[in-house]
Coordinates of C-alpha atoms in Angstrom, one line a residue:
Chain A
X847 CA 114.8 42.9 -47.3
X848 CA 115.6 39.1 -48.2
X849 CA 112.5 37.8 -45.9
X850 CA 110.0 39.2 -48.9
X851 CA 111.5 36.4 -51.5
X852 CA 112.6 34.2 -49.3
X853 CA 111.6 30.2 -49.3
X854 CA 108.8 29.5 -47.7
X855 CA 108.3 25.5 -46.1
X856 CA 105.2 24.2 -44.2
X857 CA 106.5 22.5 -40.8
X858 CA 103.8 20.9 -39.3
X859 CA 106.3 20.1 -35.8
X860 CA 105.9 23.5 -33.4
X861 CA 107.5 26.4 -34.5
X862 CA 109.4 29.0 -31.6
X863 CA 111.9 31.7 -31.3
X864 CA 115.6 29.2 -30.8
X865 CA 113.8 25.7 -32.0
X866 CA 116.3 23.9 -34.2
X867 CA 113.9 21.9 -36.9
X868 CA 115.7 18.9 -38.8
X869 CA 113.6 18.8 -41.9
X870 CA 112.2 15.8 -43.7
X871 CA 114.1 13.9 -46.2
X872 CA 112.8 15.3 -49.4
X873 CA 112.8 18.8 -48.1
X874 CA 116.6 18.8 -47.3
X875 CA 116.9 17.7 -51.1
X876 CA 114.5 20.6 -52.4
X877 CA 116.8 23.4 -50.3
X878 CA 119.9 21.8 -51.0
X879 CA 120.3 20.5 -54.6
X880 CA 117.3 22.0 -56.1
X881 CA 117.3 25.9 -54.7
X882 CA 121.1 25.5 -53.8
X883 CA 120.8 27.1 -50.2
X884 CA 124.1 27.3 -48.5
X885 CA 124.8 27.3 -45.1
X886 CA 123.4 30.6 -43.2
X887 CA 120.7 31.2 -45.9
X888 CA 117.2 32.5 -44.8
X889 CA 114.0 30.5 -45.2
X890 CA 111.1 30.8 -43.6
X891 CA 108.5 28.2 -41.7
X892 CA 105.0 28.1 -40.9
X893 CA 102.1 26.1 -40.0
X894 CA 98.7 27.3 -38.8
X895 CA 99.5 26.7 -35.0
X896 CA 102.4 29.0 -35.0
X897 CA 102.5 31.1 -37.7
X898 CA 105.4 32.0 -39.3
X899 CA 109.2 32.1 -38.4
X900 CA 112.4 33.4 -40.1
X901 CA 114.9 30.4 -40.0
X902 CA 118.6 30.0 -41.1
X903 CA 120.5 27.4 -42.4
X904 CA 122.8 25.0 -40.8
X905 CA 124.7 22.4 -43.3
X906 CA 125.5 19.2 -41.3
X907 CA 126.8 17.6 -44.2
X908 CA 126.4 17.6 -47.7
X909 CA 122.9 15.6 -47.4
X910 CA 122.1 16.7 -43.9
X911 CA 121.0 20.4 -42.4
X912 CA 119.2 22.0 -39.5
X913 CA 117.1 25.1 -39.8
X914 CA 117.2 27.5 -37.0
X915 CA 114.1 29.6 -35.9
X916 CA 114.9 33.3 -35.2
X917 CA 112.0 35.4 -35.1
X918 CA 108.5 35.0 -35.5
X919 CA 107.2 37.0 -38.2
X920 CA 103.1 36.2 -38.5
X921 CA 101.1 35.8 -35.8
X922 CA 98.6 32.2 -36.4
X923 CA 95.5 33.6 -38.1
X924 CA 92.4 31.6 -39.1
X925 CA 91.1 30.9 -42.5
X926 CA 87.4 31.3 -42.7
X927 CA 85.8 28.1 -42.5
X928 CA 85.4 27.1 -46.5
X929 CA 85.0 23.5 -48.1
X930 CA 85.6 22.7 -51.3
X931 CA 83.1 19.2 -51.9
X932 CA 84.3 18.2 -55.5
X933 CA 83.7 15.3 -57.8
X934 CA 86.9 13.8 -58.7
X935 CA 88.1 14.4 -62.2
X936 CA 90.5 13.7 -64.2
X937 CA 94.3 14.2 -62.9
X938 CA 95.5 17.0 -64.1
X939 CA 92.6 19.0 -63.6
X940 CA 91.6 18.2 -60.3
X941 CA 95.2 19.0 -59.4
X942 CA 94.7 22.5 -60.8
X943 CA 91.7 22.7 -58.6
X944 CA 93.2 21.7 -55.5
X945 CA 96.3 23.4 -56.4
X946 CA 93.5 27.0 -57.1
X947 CA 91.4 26.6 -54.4
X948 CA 94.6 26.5 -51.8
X949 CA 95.6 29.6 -53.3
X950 CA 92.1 30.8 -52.9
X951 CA 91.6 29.9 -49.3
X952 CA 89.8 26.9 -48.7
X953 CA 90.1 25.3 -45.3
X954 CA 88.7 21.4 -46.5
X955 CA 88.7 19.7 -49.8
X956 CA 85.7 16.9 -49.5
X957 CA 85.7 14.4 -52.7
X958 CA 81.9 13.2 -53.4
X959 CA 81.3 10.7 -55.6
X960 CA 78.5 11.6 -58.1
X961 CA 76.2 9.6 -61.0
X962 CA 78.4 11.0 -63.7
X963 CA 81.8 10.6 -62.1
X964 CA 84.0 8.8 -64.2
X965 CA 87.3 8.5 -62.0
X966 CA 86.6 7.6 -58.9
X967 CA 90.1 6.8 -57.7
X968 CA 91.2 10.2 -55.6
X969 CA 95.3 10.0 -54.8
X970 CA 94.9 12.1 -51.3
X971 CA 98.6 12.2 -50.3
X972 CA 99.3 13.7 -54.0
X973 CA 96.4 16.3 -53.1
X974 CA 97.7 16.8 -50.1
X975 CA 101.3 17.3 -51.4
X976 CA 99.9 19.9 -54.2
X977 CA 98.0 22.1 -51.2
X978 CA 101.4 21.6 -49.4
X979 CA 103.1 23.6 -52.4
X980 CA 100.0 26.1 -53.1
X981 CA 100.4 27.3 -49.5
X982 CA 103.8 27.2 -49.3
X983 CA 103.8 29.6 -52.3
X984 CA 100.9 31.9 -52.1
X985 CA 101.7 33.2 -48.0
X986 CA 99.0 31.3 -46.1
X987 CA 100.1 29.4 -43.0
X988 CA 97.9 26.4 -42.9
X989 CA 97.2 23.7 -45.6
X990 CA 93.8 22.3 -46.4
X991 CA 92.2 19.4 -44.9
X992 CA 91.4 16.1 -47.1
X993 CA 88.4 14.1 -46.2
X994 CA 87.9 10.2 -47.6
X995 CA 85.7 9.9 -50.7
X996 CA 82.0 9.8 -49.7
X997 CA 79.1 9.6 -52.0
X998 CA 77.5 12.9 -52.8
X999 CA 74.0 11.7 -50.8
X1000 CA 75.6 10.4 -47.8
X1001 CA 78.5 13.6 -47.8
X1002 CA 75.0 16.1 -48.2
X1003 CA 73.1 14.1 -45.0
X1004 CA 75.7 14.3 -43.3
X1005 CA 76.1 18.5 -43.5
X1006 CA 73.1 18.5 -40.8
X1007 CA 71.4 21.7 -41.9
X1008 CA 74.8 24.0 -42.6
X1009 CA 74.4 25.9 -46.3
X1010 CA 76.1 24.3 -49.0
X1011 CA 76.1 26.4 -53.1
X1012 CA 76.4 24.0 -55.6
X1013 CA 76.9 25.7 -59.2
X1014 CA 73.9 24.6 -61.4
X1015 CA 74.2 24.5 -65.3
X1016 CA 70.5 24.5 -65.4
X1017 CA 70.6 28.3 -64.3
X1018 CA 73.5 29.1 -66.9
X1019 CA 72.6 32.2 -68.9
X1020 CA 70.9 33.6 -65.9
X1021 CA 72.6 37.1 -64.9
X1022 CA 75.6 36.2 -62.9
X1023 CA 75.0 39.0 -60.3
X1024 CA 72.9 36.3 -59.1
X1025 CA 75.9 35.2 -58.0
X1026 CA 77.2 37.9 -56.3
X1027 CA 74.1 38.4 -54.6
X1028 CA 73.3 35.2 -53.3
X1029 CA 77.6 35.1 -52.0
X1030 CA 76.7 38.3 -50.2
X1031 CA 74.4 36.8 -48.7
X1032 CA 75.8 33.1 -47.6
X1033 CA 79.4 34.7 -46.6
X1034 CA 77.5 35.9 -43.5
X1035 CA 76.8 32.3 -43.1
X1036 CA 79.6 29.6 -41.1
X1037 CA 80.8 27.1 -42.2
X1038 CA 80.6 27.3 -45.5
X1039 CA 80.8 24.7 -48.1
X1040 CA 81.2 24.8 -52.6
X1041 CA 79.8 22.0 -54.4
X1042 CA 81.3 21.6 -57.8
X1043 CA 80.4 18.9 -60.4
X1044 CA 82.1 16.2 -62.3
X1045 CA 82.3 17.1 -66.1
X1046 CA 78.9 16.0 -67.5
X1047 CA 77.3 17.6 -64.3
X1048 CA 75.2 15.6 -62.1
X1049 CA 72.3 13.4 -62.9
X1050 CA 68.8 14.4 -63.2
X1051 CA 68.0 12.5 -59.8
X1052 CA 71.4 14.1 -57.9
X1053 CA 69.4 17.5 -59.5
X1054 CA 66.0 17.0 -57.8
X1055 CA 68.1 15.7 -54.2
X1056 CA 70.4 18.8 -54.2
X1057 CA 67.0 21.1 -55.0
X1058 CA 64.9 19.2 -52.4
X1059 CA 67.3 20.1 -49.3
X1060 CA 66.2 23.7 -47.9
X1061 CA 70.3 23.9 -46.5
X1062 CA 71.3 23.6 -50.6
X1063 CA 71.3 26.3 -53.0
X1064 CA 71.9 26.5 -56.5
X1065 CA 73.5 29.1 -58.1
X1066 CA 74.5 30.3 -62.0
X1067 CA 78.1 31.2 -62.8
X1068 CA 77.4 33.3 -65.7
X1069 CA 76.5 31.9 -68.8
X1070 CA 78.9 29.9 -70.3
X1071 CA 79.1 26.1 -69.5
X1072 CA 82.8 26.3 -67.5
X1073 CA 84.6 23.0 -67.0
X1074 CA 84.9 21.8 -63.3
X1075 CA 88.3 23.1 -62.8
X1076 CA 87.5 26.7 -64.2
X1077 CA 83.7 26.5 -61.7
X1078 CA 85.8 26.3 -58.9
X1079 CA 88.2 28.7 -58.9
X1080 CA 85.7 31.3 -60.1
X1081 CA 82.7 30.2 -57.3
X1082 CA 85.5 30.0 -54.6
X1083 CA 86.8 33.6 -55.9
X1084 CA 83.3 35.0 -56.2
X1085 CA 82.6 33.9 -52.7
X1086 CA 86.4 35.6 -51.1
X1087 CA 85.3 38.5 -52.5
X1088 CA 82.3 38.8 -51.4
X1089 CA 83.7 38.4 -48.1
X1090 CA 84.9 41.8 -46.2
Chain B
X1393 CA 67.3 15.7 -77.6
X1394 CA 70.7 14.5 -79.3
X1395 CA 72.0 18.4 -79.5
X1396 CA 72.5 19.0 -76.3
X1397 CA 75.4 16.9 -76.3
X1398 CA 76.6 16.8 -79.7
X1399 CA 80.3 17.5 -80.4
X1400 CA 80.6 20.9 -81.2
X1401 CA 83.7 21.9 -84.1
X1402 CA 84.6 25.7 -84.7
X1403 CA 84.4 26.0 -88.9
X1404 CA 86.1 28.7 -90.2
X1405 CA 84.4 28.7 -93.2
X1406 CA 80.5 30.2 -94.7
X1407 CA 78.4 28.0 -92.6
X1408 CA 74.2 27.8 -93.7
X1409 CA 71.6 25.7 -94.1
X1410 CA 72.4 23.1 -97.3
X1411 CA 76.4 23.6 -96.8
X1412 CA 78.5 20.9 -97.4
X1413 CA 81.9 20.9 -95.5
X1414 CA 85.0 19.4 -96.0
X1415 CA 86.7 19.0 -92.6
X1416 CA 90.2 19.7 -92.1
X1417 CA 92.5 16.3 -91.8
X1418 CA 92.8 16.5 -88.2
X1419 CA 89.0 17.2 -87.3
X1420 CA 88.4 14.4 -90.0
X1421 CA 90.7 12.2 -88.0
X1422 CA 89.3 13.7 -84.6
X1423 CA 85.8 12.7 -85.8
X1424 CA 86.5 9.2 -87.2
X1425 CA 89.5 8.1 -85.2
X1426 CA 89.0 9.3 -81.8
X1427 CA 84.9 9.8 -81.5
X1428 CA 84.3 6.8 -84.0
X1429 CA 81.0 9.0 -85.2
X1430 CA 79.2 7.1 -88.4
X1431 CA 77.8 7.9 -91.3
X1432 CA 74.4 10.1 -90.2
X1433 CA 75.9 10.7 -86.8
X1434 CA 74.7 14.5 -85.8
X1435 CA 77.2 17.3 -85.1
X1436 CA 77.3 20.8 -84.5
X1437 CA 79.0 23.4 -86.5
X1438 CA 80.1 27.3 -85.5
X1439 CA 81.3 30.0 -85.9
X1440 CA 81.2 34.0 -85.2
X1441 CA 79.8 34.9 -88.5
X1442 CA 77.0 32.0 -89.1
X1443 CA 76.4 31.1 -85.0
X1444 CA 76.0 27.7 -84.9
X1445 CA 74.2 24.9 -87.2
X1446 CA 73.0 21.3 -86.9
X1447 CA 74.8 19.0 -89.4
X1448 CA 75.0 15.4 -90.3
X1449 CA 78.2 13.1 -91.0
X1450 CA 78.5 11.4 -94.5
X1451 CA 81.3 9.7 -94.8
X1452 CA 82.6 9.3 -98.1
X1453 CA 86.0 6.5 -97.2
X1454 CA 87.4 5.5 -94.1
X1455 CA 89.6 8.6 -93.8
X1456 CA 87.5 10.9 -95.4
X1457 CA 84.1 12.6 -94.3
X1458 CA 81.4 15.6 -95.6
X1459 CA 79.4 17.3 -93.1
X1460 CA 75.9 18.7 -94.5
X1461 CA 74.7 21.1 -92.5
X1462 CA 71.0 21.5 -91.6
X1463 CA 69.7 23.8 -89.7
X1464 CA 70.4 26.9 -87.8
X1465 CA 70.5 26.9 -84.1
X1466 CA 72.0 30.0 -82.6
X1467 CA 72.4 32.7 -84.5
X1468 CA 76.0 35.2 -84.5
X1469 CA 76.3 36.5 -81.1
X1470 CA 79.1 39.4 -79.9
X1471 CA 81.0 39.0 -77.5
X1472 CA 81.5 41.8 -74.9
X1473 CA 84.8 43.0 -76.2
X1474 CA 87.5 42.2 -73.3
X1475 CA 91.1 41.8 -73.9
X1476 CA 93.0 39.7 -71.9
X1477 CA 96.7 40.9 -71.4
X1478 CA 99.3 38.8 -70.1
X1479 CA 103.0 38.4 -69.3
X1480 CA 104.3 34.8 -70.8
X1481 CA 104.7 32.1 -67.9
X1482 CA 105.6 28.4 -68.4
X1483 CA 103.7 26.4 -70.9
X1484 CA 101.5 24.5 -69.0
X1485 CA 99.9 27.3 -66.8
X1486 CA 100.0 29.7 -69.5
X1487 CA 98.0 27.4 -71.5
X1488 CA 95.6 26.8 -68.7
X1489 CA 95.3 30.7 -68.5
X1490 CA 94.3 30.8 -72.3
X1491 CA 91.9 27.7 -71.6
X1492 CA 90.0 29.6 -69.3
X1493 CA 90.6 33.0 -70.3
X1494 CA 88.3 31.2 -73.8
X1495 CA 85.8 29.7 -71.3
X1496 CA 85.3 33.2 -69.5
X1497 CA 84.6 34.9 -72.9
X1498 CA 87.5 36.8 -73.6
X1499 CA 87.9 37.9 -77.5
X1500 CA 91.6 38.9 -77.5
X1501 CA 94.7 37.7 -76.1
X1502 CA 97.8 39.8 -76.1
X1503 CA 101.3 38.4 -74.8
X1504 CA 103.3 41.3 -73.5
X1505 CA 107.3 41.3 -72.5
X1506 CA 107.6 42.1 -69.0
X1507 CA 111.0 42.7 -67.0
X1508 CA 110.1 39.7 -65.0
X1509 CA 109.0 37.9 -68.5
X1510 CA 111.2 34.4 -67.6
X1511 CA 109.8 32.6 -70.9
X1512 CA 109.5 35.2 -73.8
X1513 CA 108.3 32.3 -76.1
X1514 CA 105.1 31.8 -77.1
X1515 CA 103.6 29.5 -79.0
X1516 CA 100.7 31.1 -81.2
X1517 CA 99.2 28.5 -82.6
X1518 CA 99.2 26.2 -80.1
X1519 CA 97.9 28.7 -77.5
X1520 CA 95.2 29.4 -80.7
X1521 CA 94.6 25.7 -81.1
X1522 CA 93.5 25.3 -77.0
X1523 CA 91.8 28.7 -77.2
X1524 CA 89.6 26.7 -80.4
X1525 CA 89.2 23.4 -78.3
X1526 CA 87.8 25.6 -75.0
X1527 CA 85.7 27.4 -77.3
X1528 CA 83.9 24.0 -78.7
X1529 CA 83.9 22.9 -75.1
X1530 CA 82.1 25.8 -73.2
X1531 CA 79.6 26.6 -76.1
X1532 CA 80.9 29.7 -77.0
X1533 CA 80.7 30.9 -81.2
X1534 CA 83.9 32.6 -81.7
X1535 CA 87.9 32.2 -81.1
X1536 CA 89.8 35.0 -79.5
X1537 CA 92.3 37.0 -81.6
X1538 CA 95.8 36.7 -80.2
X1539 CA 98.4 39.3 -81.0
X1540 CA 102.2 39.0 -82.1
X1541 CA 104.4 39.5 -78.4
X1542 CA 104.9 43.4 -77.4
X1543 CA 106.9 45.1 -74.9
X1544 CA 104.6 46.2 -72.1
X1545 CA 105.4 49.9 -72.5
X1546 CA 104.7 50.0 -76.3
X1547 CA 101.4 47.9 -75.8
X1548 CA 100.4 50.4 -72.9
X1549 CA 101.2 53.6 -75.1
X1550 CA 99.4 51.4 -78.2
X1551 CA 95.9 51.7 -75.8
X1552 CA 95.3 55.3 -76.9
X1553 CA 93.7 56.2 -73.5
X1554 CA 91.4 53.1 -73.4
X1555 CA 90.7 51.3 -69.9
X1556 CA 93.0 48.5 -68.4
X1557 CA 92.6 46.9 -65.2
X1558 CA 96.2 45.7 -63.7
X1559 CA 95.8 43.7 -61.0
X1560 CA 98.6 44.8 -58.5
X1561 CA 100.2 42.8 -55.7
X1562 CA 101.3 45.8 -53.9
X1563 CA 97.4 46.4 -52.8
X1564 CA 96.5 42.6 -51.7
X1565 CA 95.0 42.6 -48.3
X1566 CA 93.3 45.8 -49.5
X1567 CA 88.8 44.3 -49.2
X1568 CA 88.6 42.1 -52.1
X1569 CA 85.0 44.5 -52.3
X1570 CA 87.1 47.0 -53.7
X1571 CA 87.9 44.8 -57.0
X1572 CA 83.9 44.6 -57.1
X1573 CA 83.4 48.1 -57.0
X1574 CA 85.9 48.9 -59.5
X1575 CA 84.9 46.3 -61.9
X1576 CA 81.0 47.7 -62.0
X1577 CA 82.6 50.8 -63.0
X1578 CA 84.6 49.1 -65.6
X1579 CA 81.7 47.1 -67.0
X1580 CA 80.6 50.2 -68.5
X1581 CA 83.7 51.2 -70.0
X1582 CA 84.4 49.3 -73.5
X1583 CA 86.6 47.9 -75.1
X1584 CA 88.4 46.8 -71.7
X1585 CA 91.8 45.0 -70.7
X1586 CA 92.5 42.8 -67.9
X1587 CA 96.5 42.8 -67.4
X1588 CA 98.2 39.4 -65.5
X1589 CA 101.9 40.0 -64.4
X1590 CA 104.3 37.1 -64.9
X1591 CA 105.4 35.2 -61.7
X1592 CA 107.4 37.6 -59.9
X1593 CA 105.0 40.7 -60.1
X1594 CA 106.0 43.7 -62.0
X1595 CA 109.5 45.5 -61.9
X1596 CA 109.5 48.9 -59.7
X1597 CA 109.4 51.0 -62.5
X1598 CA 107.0 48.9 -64.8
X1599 CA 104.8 49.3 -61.4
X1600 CA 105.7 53.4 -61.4
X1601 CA 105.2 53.3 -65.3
X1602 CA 101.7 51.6 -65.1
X1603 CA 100.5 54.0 -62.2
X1604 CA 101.5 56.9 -63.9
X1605 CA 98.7 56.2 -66.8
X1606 CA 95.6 58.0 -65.9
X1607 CA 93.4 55.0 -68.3
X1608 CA 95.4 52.1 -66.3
X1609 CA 94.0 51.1 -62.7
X1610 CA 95.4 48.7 -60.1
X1611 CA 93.3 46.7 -58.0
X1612 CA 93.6 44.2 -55.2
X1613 CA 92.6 40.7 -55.9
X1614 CA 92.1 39.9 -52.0
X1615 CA 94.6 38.9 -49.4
X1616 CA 97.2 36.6 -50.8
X1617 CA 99.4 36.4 -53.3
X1618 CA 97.9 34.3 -56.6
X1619 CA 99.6 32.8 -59.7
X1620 CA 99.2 34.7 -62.7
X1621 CA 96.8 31.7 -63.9
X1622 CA 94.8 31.6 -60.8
X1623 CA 94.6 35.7 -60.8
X1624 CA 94.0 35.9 -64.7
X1625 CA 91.1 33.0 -63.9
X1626 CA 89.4 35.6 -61.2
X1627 CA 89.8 38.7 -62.6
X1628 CA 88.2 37.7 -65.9
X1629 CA 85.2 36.2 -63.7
X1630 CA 84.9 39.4 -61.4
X1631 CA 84.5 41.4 -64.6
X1632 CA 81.8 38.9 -66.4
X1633 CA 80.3 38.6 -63.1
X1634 CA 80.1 42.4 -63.0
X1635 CA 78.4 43.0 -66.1
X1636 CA 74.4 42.6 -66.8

């Protein structure tokens, strides 16, 4: 069956049975000169309204096609609510974790900025573009949401009581079932939220703020000091699976 | 306390107190060049044989330095023995596997040729070089071992009946709880392997060949389909999670 390989392209405009879809500029280049689709070959679409659609080709001109939507085949399905509040680091790795926790399910990606953050400048359409590509390659149907950079205080105030982990090196060395217990735990608890730490971890007054609020709990990773990148795809991972 | 956050450098050689070290040219230029340390500036030296000592820079030109080591301040320390096995992928995720494979404590790295394998070259010592740099990052003593390429089949018949945990595609949307389960079973089992597929998954009869093993076990890494980085990144963290 070709529909198991097949492309995959998020299409944000509404997806149905017959809808002919004139994709953007740069996607027209990707199927045509990059993946070399001719006219008639299958793709597929999605977004999180619609779910997902088997689609054919139609070449307009050598720069130009349509795609045509046959049949749906995924029903919409909701992510569990999941935000990723991250201090911004440098570019390459923050793209890995954005580029992670897409594949890993999370529903928001909030930027905070912390004490110890030493790149403050947060390029959200190029996140936005990597989540794009993360979903369009790992099956889900929706891409993540990008807030505007807040300050970690203000961004914690403003959670109003809902549970928030953040992963504190302070605990490191403590057993990491820890972890998995304490996941158990919060994965009965919506909406969810992972805070994760700039490299050099957070400032010893950030510490006593994040330990005075009863809605935020630290939690050990194991224990090994992991960079930022390598905290978030393993806390966001821990807590998936501690999801049924 | 200046330790803390001292520059940590793997040393190959006997390290103890009253040592005096003659760093290789490009930790010498690494030191000087890049940290601009002085003469007295503190440092910390490991490795798996000594575990890790204080030591103080003398610098003897401007291109040339001596480290005198001081005191001890962890002794050796195992590592749970944990191999990681892994189909090549391109450069720059396959070296972000090995970066985090190092920070998630794995001792062994083994390349093995896959049907799917797209890029059958790898790079040794640069994968050993990032593997050394993660290790100095995350606080770890020792460096994993990597082994020369195999052929999946020869590498599986080479286990002699130990454990190996594949992680296979075929079950995702299976409860990620049943990864959990498996892996508290595992944790007891030593010395234990963690196989990552390339990008494209396993060929049909690499999948019947691997099932066929009674020491080889597949297991669902949750719903959707990860890279082999991501997966490798999570399945190493399940199983450290999973141990006490």
């Amino acid at each position: 069956m070709t529909t198991r390989h097949s492309q995959r392209l998020y299409m944000p405009m509404p997806l149905y049975s017959g809808a002919i879809i004139t994709p953007s500029d740069s996607q027209s280049h990707y199927l045509i000169s990059v993946l070399r689709l001719k006219d008639g070959a299958d793709i597929r679409l999605f977004n999180e309204n619609d779910g997902e659609f088997l689609a054919k080709i139609a070449m307009l001109s050598r720069k130009k096609i349509e795609l045509h939507c046959t049949d749906q085949i995924s029903p919409p399905q909701a992510e569990p609510d999941l935000t990723l509040v991250f201090a911004p680091i440098r570019r390459q790795r923050m793209e890995t974790m954005i580029e992670k926790a897409t594949e890993l399910g999370v529903t928001r990606c909030a930027p905070v900025l912390t004490d110890y953050t030493q790149t403050p400048q947060v390029n959200l359409p190029r996140l936005n573009s990597i989540a794009t590509e993360a979903a369009e390659q790992s099956g889900r149907l929706s891409i993540p949401d990008f807030d505007e950079p807040k300050r970690l205080q203000a961004f914690c105030q403003g959670l109003d009581g809902e549970a928030m982990i953040f992963c504190d090196e302070a605990l490191a060395g403590d057993k990491a079932a820890h972890m998995l217990a304490f996941l158990e735990l919060r994965a009965s608890q919506r909406p969810s939220h992972i805070l994760i730490g700039p490299e050099g971890g957070f400032s010893d007054q950030e510490k006593r703020f994040l330990l005075d609020q009863p809605n935020i709990h630290g939690v050990s990773l194991g224990a090994r000091i992991l960079r930022s990148d390598t905290a978030s795809i393993l806390a966001l991972g821990l807590w998936q699976a501690s999801l049924n």
